[in-house]
PDB file of C-alpha atoms in Angstrom:
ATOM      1  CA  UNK R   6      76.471 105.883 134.556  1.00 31.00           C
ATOM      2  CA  UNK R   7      75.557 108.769 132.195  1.00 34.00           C
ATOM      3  CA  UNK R   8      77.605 111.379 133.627  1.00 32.00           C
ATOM      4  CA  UNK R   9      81.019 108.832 133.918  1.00 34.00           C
ATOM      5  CA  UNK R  10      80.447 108.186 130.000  1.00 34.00           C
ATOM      6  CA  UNK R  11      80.449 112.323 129.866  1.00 36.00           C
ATOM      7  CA  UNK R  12      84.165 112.387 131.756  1.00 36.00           C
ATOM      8  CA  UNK R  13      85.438 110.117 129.663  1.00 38.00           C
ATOM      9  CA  UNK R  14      84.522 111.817 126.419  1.00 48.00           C
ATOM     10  CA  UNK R  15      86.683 114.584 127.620  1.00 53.00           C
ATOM     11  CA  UNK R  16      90.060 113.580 128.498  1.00 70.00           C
ATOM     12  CA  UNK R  17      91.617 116.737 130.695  1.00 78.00           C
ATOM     13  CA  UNK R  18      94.795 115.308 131.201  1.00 82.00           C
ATOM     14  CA  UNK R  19      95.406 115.203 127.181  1.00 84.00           C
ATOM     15  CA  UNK R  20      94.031 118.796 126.879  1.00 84.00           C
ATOM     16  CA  UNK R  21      96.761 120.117 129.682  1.00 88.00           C
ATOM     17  CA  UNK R  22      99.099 118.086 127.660  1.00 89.00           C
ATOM     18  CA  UNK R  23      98.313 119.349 124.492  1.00 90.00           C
ATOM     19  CA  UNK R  24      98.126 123.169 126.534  1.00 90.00           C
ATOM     20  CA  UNK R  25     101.615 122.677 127.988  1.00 89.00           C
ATOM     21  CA  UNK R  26     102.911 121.765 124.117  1.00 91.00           C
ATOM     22  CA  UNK R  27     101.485 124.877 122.425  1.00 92.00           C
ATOM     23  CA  UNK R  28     103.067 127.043 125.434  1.00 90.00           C
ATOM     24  CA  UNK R  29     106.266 125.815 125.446  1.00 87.00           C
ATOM     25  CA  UNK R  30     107.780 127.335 121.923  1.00 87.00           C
ATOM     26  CA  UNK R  31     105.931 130.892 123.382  1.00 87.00           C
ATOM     27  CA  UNK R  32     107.686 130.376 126.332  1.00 84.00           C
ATOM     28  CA  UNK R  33     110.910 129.660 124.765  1.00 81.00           C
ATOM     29  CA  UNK R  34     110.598 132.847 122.389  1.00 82.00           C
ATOM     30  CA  UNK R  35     110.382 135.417 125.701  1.00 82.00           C
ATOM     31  CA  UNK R  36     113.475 133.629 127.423  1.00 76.00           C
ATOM     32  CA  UNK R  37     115.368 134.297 123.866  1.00 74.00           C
ATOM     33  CA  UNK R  38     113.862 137.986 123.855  1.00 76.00           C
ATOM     34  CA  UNK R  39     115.038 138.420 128.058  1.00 74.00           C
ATOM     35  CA  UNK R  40     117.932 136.452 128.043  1.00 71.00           C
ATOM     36  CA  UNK R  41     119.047 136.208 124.573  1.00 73.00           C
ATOM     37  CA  UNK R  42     119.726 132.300 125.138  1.00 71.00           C
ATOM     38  CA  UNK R  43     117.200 130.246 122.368  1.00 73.00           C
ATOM     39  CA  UNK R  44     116.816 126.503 123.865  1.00 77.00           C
ATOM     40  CA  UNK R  45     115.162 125.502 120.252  1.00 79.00           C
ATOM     41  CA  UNK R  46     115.377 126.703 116.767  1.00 81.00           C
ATOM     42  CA  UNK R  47     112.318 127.128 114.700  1.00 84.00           C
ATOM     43  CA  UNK R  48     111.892 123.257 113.443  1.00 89.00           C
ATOM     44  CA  UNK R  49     111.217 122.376 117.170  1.00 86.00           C
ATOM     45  CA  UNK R  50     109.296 125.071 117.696  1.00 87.00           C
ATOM     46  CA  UNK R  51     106.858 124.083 114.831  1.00 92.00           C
ATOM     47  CA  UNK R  52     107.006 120.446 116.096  1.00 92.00           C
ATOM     48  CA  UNK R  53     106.457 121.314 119.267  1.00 90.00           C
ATOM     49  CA  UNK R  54     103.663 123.481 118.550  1.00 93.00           C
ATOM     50  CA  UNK R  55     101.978 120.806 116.222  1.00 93.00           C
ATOM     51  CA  UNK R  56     102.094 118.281 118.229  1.00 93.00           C
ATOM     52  CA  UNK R  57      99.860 120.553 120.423  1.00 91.00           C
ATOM     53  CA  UNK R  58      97.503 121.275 118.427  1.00 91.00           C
ATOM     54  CA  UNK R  59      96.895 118.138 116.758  1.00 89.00           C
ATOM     55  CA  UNK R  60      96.396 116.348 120.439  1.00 87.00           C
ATOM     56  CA  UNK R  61      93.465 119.049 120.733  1.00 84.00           C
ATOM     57  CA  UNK R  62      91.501 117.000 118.132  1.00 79.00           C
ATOM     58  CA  UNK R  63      89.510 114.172 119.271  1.00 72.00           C
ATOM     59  CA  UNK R  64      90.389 112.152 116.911  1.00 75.00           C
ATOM     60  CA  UNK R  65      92.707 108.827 116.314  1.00 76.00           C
ATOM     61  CA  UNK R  66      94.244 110.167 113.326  1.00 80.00           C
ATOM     62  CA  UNK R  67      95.184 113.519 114.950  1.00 84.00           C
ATOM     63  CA  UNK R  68      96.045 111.412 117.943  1.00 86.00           C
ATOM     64  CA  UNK R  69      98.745 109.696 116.020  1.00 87.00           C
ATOM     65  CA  UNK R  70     100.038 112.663 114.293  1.00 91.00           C
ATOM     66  CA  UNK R  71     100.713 114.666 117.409  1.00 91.00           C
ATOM     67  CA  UNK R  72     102.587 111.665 119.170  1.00 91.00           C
ATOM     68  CA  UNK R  73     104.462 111.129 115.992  1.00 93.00           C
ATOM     69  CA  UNK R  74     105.336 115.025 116.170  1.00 94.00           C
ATOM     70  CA  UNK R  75     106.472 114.203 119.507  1.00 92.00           C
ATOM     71  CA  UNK R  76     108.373 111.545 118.917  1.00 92.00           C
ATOM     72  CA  UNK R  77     110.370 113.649 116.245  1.00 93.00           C
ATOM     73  CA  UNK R  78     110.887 116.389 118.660  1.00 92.00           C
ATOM     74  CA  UNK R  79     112.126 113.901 121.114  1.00 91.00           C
ATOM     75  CA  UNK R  80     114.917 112.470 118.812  1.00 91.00           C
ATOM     76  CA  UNK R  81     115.580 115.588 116.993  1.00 89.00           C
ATOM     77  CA  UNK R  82     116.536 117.134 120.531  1.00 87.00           C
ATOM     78  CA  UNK R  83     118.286 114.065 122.097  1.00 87.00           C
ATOM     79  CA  UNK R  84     120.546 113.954 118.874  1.00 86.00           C
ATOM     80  CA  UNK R  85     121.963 117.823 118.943  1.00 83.00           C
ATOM     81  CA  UNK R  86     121.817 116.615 123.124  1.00 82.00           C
ATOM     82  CA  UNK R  87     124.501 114.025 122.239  1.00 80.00           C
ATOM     83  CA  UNK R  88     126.454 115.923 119.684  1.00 80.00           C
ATOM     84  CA  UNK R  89     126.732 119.706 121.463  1.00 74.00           C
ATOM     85  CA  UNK R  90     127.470 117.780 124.663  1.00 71.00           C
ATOM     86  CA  UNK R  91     130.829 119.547 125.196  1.00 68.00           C
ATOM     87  CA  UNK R  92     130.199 123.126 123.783  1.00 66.00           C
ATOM     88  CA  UNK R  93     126.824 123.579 124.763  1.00 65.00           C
ATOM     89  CA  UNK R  94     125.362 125.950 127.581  1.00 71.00           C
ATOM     90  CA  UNK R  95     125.212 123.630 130.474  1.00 78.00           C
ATOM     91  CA  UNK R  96     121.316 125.514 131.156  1.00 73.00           C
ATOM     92  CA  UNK R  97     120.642 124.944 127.715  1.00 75.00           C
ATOM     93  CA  UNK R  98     121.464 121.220 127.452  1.00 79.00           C
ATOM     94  CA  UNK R  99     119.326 120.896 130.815  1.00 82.00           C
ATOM     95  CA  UNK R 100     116.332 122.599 129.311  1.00 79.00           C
ATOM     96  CA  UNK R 101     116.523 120.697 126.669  1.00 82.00           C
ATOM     97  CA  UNK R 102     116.483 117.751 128.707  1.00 85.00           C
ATOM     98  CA  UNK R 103     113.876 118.140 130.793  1.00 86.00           C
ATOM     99  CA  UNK R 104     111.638 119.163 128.096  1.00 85.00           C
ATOM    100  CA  UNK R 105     112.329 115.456 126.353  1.00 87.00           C
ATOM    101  CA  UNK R 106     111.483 114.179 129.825  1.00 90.00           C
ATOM    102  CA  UNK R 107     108.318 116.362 129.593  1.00 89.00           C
ATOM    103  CA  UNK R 108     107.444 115.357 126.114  1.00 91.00           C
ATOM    104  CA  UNK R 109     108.307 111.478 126.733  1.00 91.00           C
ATOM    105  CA  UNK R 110     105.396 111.873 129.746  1.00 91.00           C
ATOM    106  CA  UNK R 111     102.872 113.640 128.050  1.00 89.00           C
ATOM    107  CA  UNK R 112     103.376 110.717 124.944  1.00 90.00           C
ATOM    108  CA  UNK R 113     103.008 108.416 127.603  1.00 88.00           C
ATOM    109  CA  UNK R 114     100.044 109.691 129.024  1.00 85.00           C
ATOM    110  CA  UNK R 115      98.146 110.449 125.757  1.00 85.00           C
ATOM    111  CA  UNK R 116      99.133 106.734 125.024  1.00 84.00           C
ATOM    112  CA  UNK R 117      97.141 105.509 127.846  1.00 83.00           C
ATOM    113  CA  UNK R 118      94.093 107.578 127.114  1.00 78.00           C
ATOM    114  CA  UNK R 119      93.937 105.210 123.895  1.00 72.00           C
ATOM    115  CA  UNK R 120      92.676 102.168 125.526  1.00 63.00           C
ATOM    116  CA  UNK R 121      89.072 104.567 126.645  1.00 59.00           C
ATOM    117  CA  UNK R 122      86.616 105.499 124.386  1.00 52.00           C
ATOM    118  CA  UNK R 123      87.419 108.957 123.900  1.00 54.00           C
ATOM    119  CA  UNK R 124      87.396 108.311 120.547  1.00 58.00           C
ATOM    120  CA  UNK R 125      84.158 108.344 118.946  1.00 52.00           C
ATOM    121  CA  UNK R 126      84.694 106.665 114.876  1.00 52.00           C
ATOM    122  CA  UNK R 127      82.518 109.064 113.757  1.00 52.00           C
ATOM    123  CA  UNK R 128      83.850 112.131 114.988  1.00 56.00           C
ATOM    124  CA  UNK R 129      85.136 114.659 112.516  1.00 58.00           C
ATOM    125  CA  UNK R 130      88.484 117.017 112.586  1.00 58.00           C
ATOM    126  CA  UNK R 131      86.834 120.440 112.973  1.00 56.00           C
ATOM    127  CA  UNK R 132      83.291 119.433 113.442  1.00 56.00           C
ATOM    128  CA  UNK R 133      80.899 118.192 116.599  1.00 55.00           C
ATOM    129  CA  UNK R 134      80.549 114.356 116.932  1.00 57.00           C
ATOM    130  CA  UNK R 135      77.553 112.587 115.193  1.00 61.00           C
ATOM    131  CA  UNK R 136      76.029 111.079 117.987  1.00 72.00           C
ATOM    132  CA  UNK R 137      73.683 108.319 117.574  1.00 82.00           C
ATOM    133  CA  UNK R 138      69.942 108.594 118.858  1.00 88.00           C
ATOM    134  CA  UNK R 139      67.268 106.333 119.367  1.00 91.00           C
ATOM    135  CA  UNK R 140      64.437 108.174 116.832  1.00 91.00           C
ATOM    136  CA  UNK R 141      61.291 106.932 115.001  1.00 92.00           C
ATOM    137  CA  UNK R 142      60.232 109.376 112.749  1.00 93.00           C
ATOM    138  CA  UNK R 143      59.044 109.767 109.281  1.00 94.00           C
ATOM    139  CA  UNK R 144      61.305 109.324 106.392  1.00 95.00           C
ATOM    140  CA  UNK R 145      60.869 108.313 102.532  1.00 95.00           C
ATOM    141  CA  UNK R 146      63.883 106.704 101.386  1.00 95.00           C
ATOM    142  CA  UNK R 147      64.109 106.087  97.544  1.00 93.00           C
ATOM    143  CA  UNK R 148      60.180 106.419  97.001  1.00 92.00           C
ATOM    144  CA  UNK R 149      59.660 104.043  99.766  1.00 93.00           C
ATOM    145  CA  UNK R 150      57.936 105.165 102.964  1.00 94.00           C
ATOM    146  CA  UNK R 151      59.314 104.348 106.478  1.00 95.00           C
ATOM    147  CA  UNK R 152      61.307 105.284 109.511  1.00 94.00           C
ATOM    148  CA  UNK R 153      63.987 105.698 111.315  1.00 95.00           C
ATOM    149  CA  UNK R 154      65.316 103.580 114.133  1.00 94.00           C
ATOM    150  CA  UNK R 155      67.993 106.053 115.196  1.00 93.00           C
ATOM    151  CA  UNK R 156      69.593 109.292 113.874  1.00 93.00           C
ATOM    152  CA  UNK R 157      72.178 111.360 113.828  1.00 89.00           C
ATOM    153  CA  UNK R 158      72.915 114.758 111.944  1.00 86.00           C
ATOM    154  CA  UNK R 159      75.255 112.068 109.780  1.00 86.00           C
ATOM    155  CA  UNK R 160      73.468 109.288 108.590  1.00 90.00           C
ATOM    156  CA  UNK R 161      70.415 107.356 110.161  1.00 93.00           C
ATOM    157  CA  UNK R 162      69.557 103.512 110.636  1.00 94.00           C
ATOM    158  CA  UNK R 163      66.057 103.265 108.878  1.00 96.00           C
ATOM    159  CA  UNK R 164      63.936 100.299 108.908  1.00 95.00           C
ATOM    160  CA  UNK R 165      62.965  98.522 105.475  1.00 94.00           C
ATOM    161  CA  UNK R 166      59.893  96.601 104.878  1.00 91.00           C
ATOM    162  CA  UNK R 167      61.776  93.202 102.903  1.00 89.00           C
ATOM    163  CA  UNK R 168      65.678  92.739 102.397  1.00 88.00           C
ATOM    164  CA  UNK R 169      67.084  93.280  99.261  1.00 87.00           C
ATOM    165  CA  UNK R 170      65.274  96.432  98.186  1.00 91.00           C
ATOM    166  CA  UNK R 171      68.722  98.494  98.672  1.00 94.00           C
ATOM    167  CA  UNK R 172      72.357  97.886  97.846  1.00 93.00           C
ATOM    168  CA  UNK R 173      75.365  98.773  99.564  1.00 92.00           C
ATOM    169  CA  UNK R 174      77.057 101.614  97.538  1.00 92.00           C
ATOM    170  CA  UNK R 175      73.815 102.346  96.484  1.00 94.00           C
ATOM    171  CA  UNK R 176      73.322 106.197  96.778  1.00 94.00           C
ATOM    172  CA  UNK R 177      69.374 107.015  96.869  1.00 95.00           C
ATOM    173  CA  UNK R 178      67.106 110.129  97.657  1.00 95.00           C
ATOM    174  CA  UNK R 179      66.014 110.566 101.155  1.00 95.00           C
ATOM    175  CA  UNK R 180      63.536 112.710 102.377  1.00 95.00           C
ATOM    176  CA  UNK R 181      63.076 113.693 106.332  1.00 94.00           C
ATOM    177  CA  UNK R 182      59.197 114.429 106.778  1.00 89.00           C
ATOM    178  CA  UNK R 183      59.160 114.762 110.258  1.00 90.00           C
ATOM    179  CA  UNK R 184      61.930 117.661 110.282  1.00 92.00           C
ATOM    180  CA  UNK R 185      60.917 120.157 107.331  1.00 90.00           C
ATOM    181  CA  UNK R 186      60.760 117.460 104.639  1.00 91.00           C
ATOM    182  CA  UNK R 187      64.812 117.932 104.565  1.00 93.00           C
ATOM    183  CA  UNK R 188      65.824 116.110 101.300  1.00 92.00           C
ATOM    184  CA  UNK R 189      69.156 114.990 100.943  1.00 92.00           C
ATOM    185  CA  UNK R 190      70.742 112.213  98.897  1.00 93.00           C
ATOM    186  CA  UNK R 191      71.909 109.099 101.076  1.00 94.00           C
ATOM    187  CA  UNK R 192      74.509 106.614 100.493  1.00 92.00           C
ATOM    188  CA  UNK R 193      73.361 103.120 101.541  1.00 94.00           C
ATOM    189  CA  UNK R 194      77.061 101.700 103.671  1.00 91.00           C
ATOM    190  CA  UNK R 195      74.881  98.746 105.144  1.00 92.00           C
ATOM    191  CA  UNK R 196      72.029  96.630 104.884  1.00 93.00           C
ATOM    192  CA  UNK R 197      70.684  94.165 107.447  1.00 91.00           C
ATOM    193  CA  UNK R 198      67.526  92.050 106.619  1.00 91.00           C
ATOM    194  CA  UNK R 199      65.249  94.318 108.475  1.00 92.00           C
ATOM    195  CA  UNK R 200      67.393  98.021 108.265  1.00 94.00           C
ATOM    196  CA  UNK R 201      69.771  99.857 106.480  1.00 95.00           C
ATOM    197  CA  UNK R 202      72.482 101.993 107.365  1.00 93.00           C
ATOM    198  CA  UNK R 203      72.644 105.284 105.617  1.00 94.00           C
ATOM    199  CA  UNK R 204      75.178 108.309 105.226  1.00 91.00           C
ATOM    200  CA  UNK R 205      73.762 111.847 104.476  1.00 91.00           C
ATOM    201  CA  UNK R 206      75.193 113.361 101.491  1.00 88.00           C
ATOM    202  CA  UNK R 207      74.710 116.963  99.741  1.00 82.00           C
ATOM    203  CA  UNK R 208      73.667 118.184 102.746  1.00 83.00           C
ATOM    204  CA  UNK R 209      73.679 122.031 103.238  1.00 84.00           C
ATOM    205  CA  UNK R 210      75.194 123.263 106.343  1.00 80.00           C
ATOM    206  CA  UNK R 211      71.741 124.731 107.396  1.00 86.00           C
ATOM    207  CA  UNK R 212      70.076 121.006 106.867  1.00 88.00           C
ATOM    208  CA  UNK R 213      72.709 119.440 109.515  1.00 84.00           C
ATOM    209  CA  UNK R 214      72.105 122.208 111.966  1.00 84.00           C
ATOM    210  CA  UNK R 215      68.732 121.324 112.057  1.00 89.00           C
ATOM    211  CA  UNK R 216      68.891 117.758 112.371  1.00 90.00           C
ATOM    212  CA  UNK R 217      71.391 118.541 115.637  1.00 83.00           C
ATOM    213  CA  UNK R 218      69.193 121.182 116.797  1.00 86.00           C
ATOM    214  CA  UNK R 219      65.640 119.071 116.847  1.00 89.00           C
ATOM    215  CA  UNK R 220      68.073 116.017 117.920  1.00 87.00           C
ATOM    216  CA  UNK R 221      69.124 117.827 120.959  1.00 82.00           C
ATOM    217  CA  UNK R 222      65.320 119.297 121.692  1.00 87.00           C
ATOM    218  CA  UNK R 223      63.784 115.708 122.258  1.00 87.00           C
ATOM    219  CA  UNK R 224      65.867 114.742 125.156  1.00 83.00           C
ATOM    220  CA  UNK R 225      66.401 111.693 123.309  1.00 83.00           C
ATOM    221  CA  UNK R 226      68.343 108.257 124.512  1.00 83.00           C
ATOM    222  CA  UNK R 227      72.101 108.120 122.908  1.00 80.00           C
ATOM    223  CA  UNK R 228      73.092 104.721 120.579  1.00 75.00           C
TER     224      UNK R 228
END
C-alpha cells in the first residue's frame, strides 16, 4: 500500500505533459532558424512555455494557472486559425492545429490527475512537502511542558494538558528540546480539547533542515 501512495504522489504523465509544453516553443524557434517558417509568435511562445512550467509544480494553484495558460493558447491559436484560413501556409495552419489538439489532451489529462491526491495542501511552490509524522517528543510550548503527537518541518500537533489554555490566532514561543532546543515562535491555527495545531514561524532555514533531517532519520510512520 505504501509504495502505490508513492506513484501517486508523482504523476509522470503530467510531468511529460508539462516536458512536451516547455519543448515545443524550442522546437518551434529551430524550424524558424532551418526553414524560416515561425508557426507562433512570441505571446504563444511565452504561454506555451508557462503553461509548462507551472504544471511542474505540485501544486493546485500552479495547477490552475498552467491549464488556464493553456486554455489561452488554445483560443489565441484557434482564433488567428479561423481568421488566416485563406492566406495562411497550409503546413502552418496544420501545425498549428495539431498543437491545439496536443494542448486540448494534455489539459485533459492534467484535468484527470485532479481527482488523486497528488496534491498535498501543504505543499509549497519551490519547497519540499511538509509531511506529517507520527512523533512524541519533548516540546515547551508557551512555558508549558509537553509533546508532540506528530510533526512536520511546518508546524506540529502537540498535546495540551486542559482545553482552553491556547487561542486560535494566538502566536506563542515554542521550544523543541528533543532536537537542539530549536526555538521558534508558533502560531496556534487549531485547538481541540486535548491538542493543538501549530504553525512554525521565524524559523531560520537551518532550523527547518533539521527538523526534516532528524524527521527522515527515525524511519517514522507518515500522518
Amino acid at each position: 500500500m505504501e509504495a502505490k501512495v508513492t506513484t501517486l504522489e508523482r504523476p509522470r504523465a503530467v510531468q511529460m505533459a508539462a516536458a512536451v509544453l516547455i519543448l515545443t516553443p524550442f522546437m518551434d524557434i529551430l524550424t524558424l532558424q532551418r526553414t524560416g517558417t515561425q508557426v507562433f509568435d512570441w505571446v504563444g511562445w511565452l504561454l506555451i512555455f508557462g503553461a509548462g512550467v507551472s504544471l511542474l509544480i505540485r501544486h493546485k494553484s500552479a495547477w490552475v494557472l498552467g491549464l488556464a495558460l493553456c486554455g489561452v493558447f488554445v483560443f489565441m491559436t484557434s482564433a488567428s486559425l479561423f481568421r488566416d484560413m485563406e492566406v495562411a501556409d497550409p503546413v502552418v495552419s496544420t501545425a498549428k492545429l495539431m498543437d491545439c489538439l496536443l494542448v486540448l489532451f494534455i489539459v485533459g489529462t492534467v484535468s484527470y490527475f485532479f481527482r488523486y491526491p497528488y496534491l498535498d495542501r501543504r505543499q509549497n511552490w519551490f519547497a519540499p512537502t511538509g509531511d506529517r509524522f507520527v512523533a512524541n517528543i519533548s516540546v515547551v510550548l508557551g512555558g508549558v511542558e509537553t509533546q508532540t503527537l506528530d510533526l512536520s518541518y511546518t508546524g506540529a500537533r502537540i498535546s495540551i494538558p486542559r482545553p482552553g489554555i491556547f487561542k486560535v490566532g494566538e502566536i506563542v514561543p515554542l521550544q523543541i528540546s528533543d532536537i537542539n532546543d530549536i526555538q521558534c515562535q508558533a502560531r496556534v491555527i487549531d485547538t481541540q480539547n486535548d491538542h493543538v495545531r501549530v504553525h512554525f514561524e521565524e524559523t531560520s532555514s537551518a532550523d527547518k533542515d533539521l527538523i526534516r533531517q532528524w524527521l527522515h532519520s527515525q524511519n517514522l510512520q507518515k500522518v
